Coordinates of C-alpha atoms and ligand atoms in Angstrom, one line a residue:
X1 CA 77.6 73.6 64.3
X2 CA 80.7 70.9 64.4
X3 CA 83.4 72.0 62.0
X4 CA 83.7 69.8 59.7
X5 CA 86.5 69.1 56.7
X6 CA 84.4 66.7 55.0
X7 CA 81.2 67.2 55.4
X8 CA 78.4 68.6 52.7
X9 CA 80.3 72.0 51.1
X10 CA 77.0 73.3 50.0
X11 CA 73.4 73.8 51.8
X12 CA 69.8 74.2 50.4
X13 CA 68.8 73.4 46.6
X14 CA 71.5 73.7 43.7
X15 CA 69.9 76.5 41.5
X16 CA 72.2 76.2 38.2
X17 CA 70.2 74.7 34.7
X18 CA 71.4 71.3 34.7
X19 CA 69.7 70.4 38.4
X20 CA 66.7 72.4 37.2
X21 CA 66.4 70.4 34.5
X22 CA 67.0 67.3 36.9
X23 CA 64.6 68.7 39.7
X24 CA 61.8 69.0 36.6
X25 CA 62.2 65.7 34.9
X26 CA 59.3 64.4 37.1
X27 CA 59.4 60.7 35.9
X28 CA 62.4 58.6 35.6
X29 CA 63.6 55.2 34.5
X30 CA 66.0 52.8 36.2
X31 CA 68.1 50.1 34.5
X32 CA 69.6 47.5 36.3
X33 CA 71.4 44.6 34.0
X34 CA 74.5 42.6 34.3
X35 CA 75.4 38.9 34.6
X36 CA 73.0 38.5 37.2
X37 CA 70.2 38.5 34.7
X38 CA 71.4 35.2 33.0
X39 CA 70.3 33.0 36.0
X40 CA 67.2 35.8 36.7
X41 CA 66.9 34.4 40.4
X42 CA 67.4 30.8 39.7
X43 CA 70.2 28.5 39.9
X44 CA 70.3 24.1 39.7
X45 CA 66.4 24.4 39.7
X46 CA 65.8 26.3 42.6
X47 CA 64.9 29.8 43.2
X48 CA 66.3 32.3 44.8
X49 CA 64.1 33.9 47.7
X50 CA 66.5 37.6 47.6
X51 CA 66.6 39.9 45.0
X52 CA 67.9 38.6 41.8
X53 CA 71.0 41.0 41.7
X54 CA 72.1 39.2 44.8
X55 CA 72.1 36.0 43.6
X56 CA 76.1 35.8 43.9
X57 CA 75.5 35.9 47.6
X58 CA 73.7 32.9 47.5
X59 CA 75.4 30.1 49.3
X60 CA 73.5 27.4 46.8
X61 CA 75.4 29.6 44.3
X62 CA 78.8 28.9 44.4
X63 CA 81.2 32.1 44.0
X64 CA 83.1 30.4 40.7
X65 CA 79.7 29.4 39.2
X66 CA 78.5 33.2 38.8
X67 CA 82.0 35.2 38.2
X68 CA 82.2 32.8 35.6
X69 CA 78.5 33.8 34.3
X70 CA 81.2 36.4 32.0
X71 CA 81.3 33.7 29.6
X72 CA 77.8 33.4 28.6
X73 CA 77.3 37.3 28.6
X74 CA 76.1 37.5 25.1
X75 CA 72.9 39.2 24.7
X76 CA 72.0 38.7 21.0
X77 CA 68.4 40.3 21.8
X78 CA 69.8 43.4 23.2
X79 CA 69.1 46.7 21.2
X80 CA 69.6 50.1 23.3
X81 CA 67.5 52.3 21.1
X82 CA 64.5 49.7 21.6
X83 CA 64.9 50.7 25.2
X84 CA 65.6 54.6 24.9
X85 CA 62.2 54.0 22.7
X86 CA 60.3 52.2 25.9
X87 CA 61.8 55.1 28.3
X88 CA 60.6 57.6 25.6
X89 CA 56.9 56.0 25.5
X90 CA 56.7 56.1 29.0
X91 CA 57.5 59.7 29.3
X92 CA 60.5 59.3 31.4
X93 CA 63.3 62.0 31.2
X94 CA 66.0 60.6 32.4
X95 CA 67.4 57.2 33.3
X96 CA 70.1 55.5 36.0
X97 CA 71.8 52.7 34.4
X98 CA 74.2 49.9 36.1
X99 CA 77.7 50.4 34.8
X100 CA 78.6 48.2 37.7
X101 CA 76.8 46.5 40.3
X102 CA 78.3 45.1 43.8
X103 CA 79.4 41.9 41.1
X104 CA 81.8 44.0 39.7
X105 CA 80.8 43.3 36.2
X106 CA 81.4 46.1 33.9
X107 CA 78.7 47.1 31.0
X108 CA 81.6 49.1 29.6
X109 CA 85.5 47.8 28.5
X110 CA 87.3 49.2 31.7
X111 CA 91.2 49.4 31.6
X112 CA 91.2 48.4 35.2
X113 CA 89.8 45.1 35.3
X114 CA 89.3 42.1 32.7
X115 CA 85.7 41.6 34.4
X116 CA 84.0 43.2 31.8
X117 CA 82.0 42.8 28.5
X118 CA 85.4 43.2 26.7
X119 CA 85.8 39.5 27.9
X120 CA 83.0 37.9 27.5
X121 CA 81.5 35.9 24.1
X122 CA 79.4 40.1 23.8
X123 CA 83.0 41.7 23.5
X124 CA 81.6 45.2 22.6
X125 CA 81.0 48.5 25.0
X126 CA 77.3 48.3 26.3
X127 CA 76.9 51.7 28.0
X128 CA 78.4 53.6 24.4
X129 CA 74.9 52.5 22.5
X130 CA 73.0 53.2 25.7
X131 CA 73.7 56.6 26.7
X132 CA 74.1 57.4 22.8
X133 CA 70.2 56.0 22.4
X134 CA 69.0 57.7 25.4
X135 CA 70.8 60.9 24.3
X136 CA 69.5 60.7 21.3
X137 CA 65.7 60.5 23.0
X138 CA 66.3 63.5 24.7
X139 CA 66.5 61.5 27.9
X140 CA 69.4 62.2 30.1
X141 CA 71.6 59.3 31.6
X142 CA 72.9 59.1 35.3
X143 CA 75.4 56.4 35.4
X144 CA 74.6 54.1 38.8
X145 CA 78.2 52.5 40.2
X146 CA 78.6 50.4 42.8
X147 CA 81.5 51.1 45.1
X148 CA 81.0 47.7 46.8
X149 CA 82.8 45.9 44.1
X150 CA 82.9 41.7 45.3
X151 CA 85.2 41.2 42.5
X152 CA 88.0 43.6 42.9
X153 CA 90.5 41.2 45.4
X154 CA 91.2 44.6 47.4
X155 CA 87.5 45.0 48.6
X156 CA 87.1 45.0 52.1
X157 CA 83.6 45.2 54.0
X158 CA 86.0 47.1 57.0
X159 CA 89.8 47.5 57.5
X160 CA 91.4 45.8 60.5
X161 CA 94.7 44.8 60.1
X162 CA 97.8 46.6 57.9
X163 CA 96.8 43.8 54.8
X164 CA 93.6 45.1 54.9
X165 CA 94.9 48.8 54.6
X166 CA 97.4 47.8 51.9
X167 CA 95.0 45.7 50.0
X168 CA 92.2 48.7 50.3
X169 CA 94.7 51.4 48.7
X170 CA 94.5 49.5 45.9
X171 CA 90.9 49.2 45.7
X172 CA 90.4 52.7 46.1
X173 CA 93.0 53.6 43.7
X174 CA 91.4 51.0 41.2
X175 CA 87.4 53.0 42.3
X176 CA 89.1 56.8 41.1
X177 CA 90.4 55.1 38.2
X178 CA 86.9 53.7 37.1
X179 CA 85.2 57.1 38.1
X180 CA 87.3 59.3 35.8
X181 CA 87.2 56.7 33.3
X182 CA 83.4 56.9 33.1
X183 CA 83.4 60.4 33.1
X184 CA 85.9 60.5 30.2
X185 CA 84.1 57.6 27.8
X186 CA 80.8 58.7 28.5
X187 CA 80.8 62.7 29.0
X188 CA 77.3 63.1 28.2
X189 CA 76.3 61.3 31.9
X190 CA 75.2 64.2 33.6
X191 CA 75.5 62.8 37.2
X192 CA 76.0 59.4 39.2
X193 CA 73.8 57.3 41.0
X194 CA 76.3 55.6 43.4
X195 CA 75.3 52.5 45.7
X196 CA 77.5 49.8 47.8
X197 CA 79.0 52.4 50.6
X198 CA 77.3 51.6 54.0
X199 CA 80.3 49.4 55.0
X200 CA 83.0 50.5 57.4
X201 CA 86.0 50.4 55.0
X202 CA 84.7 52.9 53.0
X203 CA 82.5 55.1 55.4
X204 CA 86.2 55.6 57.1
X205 CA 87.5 57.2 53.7
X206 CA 85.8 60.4 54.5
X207 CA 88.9 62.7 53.1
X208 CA 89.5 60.4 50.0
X209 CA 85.7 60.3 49.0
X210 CA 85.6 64.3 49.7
X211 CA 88.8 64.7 47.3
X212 CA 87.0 62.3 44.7
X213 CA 84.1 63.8 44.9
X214 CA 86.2 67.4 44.2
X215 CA 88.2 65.8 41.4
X216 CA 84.9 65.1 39.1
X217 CA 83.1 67.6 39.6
X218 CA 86.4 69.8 38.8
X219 CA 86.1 67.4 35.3
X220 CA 82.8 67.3 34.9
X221 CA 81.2 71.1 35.8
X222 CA 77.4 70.6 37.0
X223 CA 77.7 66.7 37.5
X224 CA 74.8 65.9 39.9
X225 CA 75.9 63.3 42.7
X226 CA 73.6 62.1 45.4
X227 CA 73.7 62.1 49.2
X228 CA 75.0 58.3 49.5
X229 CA 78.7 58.6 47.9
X230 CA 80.4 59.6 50.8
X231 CA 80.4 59.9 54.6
X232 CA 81.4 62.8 56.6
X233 CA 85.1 62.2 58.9
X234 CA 82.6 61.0 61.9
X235 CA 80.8 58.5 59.5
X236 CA 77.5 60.1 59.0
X237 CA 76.1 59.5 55.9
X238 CA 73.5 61.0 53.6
X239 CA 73.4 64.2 56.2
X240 CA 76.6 65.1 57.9
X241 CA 77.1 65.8 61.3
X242 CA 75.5 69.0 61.5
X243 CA 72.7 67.5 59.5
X244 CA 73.4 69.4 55.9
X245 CA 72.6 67.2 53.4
X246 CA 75.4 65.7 51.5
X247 CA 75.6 66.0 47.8
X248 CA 73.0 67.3 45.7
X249 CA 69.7 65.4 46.1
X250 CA 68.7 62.8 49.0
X251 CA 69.3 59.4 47.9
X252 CA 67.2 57.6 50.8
X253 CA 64.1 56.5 49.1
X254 CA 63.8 53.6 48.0
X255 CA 60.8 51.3 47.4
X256 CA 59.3 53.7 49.8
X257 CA 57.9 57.5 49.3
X258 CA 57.9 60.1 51.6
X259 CA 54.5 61.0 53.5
X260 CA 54.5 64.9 54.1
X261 CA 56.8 67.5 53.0
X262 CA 58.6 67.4 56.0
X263 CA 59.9 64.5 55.7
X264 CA 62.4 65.5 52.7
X265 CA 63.6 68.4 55.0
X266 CA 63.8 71.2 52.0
X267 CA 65.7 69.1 49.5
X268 CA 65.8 67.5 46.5
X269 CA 65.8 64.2 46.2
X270 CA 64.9 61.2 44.1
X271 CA 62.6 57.8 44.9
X272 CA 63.6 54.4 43.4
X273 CA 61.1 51.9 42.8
X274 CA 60.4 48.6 41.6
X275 CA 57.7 47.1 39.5
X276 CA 57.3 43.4 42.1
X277 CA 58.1 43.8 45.7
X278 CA 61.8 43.8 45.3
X279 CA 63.6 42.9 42.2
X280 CA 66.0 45.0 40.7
X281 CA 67.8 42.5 38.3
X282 CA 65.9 40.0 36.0
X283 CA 64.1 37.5 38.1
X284 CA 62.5 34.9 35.5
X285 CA 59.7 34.3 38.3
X286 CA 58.5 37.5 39.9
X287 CA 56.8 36.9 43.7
X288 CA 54.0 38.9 45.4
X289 CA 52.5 42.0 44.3
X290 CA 53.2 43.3 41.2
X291 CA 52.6 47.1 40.6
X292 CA 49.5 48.2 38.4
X293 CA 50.1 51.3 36.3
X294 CA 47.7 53.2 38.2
X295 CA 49.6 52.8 41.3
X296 CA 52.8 53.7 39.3
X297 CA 51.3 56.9 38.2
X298 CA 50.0 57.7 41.7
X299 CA 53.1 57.3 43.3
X300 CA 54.7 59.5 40.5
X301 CA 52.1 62.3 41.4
X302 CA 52.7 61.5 44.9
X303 CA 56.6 62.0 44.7
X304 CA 56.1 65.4 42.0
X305 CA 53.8 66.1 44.5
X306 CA 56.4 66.3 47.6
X307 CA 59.2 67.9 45.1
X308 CA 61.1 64.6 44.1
X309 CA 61.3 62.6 41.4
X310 CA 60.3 59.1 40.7
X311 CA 62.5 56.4 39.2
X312 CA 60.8 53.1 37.8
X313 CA 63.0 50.2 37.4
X314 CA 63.6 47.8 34.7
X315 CA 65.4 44.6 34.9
X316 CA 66.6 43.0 30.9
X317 CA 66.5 39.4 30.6
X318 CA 70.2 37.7 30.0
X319 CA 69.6 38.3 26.4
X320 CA 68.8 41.9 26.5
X321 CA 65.3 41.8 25.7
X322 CA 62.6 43.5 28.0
X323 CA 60.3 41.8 29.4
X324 CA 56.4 42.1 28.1
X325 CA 54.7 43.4 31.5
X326 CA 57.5 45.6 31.7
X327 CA 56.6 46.8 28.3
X328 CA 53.3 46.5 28.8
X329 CA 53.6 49.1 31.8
X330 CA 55.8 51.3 30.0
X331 CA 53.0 51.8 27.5
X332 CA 50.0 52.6 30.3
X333 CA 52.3 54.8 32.2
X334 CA 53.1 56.6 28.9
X335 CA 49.0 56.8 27.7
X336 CA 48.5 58.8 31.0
X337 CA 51.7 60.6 30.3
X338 CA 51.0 62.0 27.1
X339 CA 47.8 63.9 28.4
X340 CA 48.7 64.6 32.1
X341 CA 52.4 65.1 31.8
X342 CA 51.9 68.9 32.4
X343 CA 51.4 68.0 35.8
X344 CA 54.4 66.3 36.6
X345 CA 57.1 67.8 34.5
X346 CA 58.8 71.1 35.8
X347 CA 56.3 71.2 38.7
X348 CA 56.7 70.6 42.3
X349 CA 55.2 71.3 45.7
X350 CA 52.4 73.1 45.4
X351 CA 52.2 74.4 49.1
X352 CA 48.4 73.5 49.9
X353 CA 47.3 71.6 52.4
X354 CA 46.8 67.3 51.0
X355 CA 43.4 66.3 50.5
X356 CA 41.4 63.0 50.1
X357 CA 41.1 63.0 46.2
X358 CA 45.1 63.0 45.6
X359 CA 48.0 65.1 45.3
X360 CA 48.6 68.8 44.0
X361 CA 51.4 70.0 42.6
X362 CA 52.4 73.5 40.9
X363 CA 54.0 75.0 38.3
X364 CA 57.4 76.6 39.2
X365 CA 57.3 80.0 38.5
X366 CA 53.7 79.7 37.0
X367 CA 50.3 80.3 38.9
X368 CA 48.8 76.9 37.6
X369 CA 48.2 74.0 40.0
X370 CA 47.0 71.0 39.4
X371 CA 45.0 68.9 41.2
X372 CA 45.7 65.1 40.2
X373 CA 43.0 63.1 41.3
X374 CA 42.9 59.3 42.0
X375 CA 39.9 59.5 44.7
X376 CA 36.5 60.6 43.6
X377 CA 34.1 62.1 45.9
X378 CA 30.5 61.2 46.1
X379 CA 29.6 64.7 46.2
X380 CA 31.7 65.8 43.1
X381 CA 33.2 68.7 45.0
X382 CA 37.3 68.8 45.2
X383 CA 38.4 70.8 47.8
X384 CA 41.3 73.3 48.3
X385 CA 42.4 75.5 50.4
X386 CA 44.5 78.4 48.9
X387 CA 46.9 81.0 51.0
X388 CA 45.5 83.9 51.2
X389 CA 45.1 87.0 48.7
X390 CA 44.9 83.7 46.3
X391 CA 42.2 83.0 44.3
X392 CA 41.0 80.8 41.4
X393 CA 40.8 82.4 37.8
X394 CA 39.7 79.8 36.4
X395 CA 39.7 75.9 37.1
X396 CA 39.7 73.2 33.5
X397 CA 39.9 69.5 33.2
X398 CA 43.6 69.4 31.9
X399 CA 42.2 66.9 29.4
X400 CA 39.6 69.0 28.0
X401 CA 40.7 72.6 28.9
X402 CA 37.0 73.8 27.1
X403 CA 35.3 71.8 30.2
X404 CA 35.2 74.6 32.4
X405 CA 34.8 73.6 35.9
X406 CA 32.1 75.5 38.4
X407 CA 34.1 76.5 41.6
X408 CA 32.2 77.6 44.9
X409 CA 34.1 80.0 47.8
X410 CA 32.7 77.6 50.7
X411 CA 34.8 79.4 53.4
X412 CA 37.5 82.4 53.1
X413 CA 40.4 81.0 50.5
X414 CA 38.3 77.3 50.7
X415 CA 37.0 76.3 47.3
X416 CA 35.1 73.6 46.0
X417 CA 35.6 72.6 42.3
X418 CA 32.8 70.6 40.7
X419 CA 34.0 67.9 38.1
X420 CA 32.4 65.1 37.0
X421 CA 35.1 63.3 34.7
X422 CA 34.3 61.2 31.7
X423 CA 36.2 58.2 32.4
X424 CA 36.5 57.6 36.2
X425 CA 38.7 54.2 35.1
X426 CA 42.2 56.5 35.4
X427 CA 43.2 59.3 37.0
X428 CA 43.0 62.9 35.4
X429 CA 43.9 66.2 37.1
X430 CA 42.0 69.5 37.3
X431 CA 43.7 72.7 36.3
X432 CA 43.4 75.9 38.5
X433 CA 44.7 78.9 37.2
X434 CA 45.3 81.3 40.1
X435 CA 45.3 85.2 40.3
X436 CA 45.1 87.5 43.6
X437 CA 42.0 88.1 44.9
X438 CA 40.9 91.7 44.2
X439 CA 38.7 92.3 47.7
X440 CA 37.8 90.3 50.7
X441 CA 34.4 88.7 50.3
X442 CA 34.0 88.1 46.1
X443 CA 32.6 85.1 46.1
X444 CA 33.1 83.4 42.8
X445 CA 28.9 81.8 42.6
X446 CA 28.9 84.2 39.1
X447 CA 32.3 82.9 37.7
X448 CA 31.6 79.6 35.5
X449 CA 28.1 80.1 34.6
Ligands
16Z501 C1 71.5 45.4 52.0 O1 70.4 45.6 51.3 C2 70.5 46.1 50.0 C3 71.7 46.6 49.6 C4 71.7 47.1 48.2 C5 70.6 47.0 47.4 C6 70.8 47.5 46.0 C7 69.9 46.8 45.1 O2 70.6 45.7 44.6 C8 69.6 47.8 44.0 O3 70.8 48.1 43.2 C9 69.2 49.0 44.9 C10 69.1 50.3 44.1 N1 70.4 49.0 45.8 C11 70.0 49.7 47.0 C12 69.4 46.5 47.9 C13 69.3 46.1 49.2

């Protein structure tokens, strides 16, 4: 093991309530709005082929033409408990909004920069309403920040000369200020989702991230920060040099899932995804593939399945409305939520080896596992293998817990359950309530006649 000053201070899983709760929540939303969803990724008539959020780095986009987007910030349409209400319908339990993205355009009325809603035609705090609404859902709010910040002048992608050392003091003088300030206006926020820190100029401020990170947490007890806020003092980020994970949950996933179990190497950790290819602001004309809900709720299963969570974006138009497949989405998502949620929320890895019908996850602390299926078999036989000394009590479609299912001991601790579902048009999951097997040998032919 290196020694290390600033590397991760803690190793394996947090066990405290408030990143139980988080490791449970199962199903997550992510907001991402600013000024770049005025122009939604077009500008003079043409379209911009990037993600709309980086439309400022568009060279057909002058720099002056977006930073002074401020002055049409005025979204007459937007209404924060209409989108606690979507979140709610959806059956996410939590949600990661943009207080500021690499624009450095604030949502809320910072004391440390005029380039926020304060100034523009809107005038009025928009993350107050927002993490008030979603409070008052029951959802809980993770505040996203960019450290990347193109509109602080003391930003600096690395630091070469003594200017740029002066200049970046400053900025990260003006980046503590902003933290705490959150922290203080908004102390329901239980953690932060941070972003913009794979440059140089910040992956060398190993000590003053570390001390940062120190200082809110000291303010905010049980605030849950992710693996990509700070570097270790060699640079490594996300796992330090002896490969502990940094922070409290791996922030690596994005728009992409983990395959096995071993790839999240014991942690927690979080996957952020969005609805077309790859938009995370408002693009009026969305490109490629869009996601169904049915391959939303798989990858949900999928990511409760390898003990993560997963985190659906949406991307308000300019005026702060949402769009209608957005909605639309929301609302299937949330149909299949209302009757299957028991086997994403508060459940995680199951242990059992992955079969073809779909993923399994399990109960913590309880012997129920379910088995959510998106793959039907001709023969009508799921199977699963269970450790030894396990057996199945009793096995239930989760959306009709009378329908109890016939299960067959094919080979020592391998079952077959029999289901034939209703509707085969969605997925649904099948329940198996576990016990320890009395003797060697039961079979279980007798059990659910
Ligand atoms: C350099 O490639 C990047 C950098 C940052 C991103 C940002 C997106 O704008 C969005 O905020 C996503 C969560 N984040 C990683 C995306 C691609």
């Amino acid at each position: 093991k290196i020694k290390l000053k600033h590397g991760s201070h803690r190793e394996g899983k947090r066990t405290d309530a408030i990143m139980q709760k988080w490791r449970g929540n199962g199903l997550g939303q992510f907001i991402h709005w600013g000024l770049y969803a005025i122009p939604g990724g077009e500008w003079n008539g043409k379209q911009y082929n990037g993600a709309a959020e980086w439309i400022r780095s568009w060279n057909e986009m002058p720099k002056p033409a977006y930073d002074s987007l401020i002055y049409k910030f005025n979204p007459v349409n937007f209404n924060a408990d209409q989108w606690a209400a979507i979140a709610k319908d959806m059956g996410a339990r939590y949600v990661t909004i943009t207080t500021k993205h690499h624009d450095g355009f604030c949502l809320w009325p910072s004391k440390y920069t005029s380039y926020t809603v304060a100034n523009s035609p809107w005038k009025k705090d928009i993350m107050k309403p927002l993490v008030d609404a979603y409070d008052k859902a029951g959802i809980d709010v993770i505040l996203y920040f960019s450290i990347m910040d193109w509109n602080h002048p003391g930003w600096r992608y690395d630091i070469k000369t003594r200017a740029d050392s002066i200049a970046f003091e400053g900025f990260k003088k003006f980046t503590r200020n902003q933290l705490i300030e959150l922290l203080t206006m908004y102390p329901k926020a239980k953690g932060l989702w941070f972003d913009g820190t794979w440059d140089k100029s910040w992956i060398k401020q190993a000590k003053f991230a570390d001390e940062l990170e120190a200082e809110m947490r000291k303010l905010r007890p049980g605030l849950i920060i992710g693996s990509r806020f700070r570097a270790d003092e060699y640079g490594k980020r996300h796992f330090d040099s002896n490969n502990v994970l940094m922070g409290d949950y791996e922030q690596g996933w994005e728009r992409k899932l983990p395959n096995t179990i071993a790839d999240v190497h014991g942690n927690d950790w979080d996957c952020v995804m969005t609805i077309p290819e790859n938009q995370w602001g408002y693009n009026k004309a969305w490109k490629g593939h869009i996601k169904t809900s049915t391959e939303l709720i798989e990858m949900t299963a999928k990511a409760v399945s390898l003990g993560g969570n997963f985190v659906l974006n949406f991307g308000p138009k300019g005026d702060g409305s949402i769009r209608d497949q957005e909605k639309r989405l929301a609302l299937e998502i949330g149909d299949w939520m209302k009757v299957n949620n028991e086997a994403i929320y508060n459940c995680g890895y199951s242990g059992l080896e992955k079969q073809d019908w779909g993923y399994s996850t399990k109960k913590t602390r309880i012997d129920k596992i379910y088995m959510v299926v998106f793959n039907i078999p001709v023969s009508g036989a799921y199977r699963v293998k269970l450790p030894a000394k396990t057996a199945i009590a009793k096995s239930y479609l989760l959306a009709d817990q009378n329908q109890v299912l016939k299960v067959e001991e094919v080979h020592t601790n391998e079952y077959f359950v029999y289901a034939n579902p209703a509707s085969q048009s969605k997925p649904f999951v099948i329940v198996l309530e576990t016990k320890k097997k009395e003797r060697s040998g039961e079979n279980n032919y007798d059990k659910a006649k």
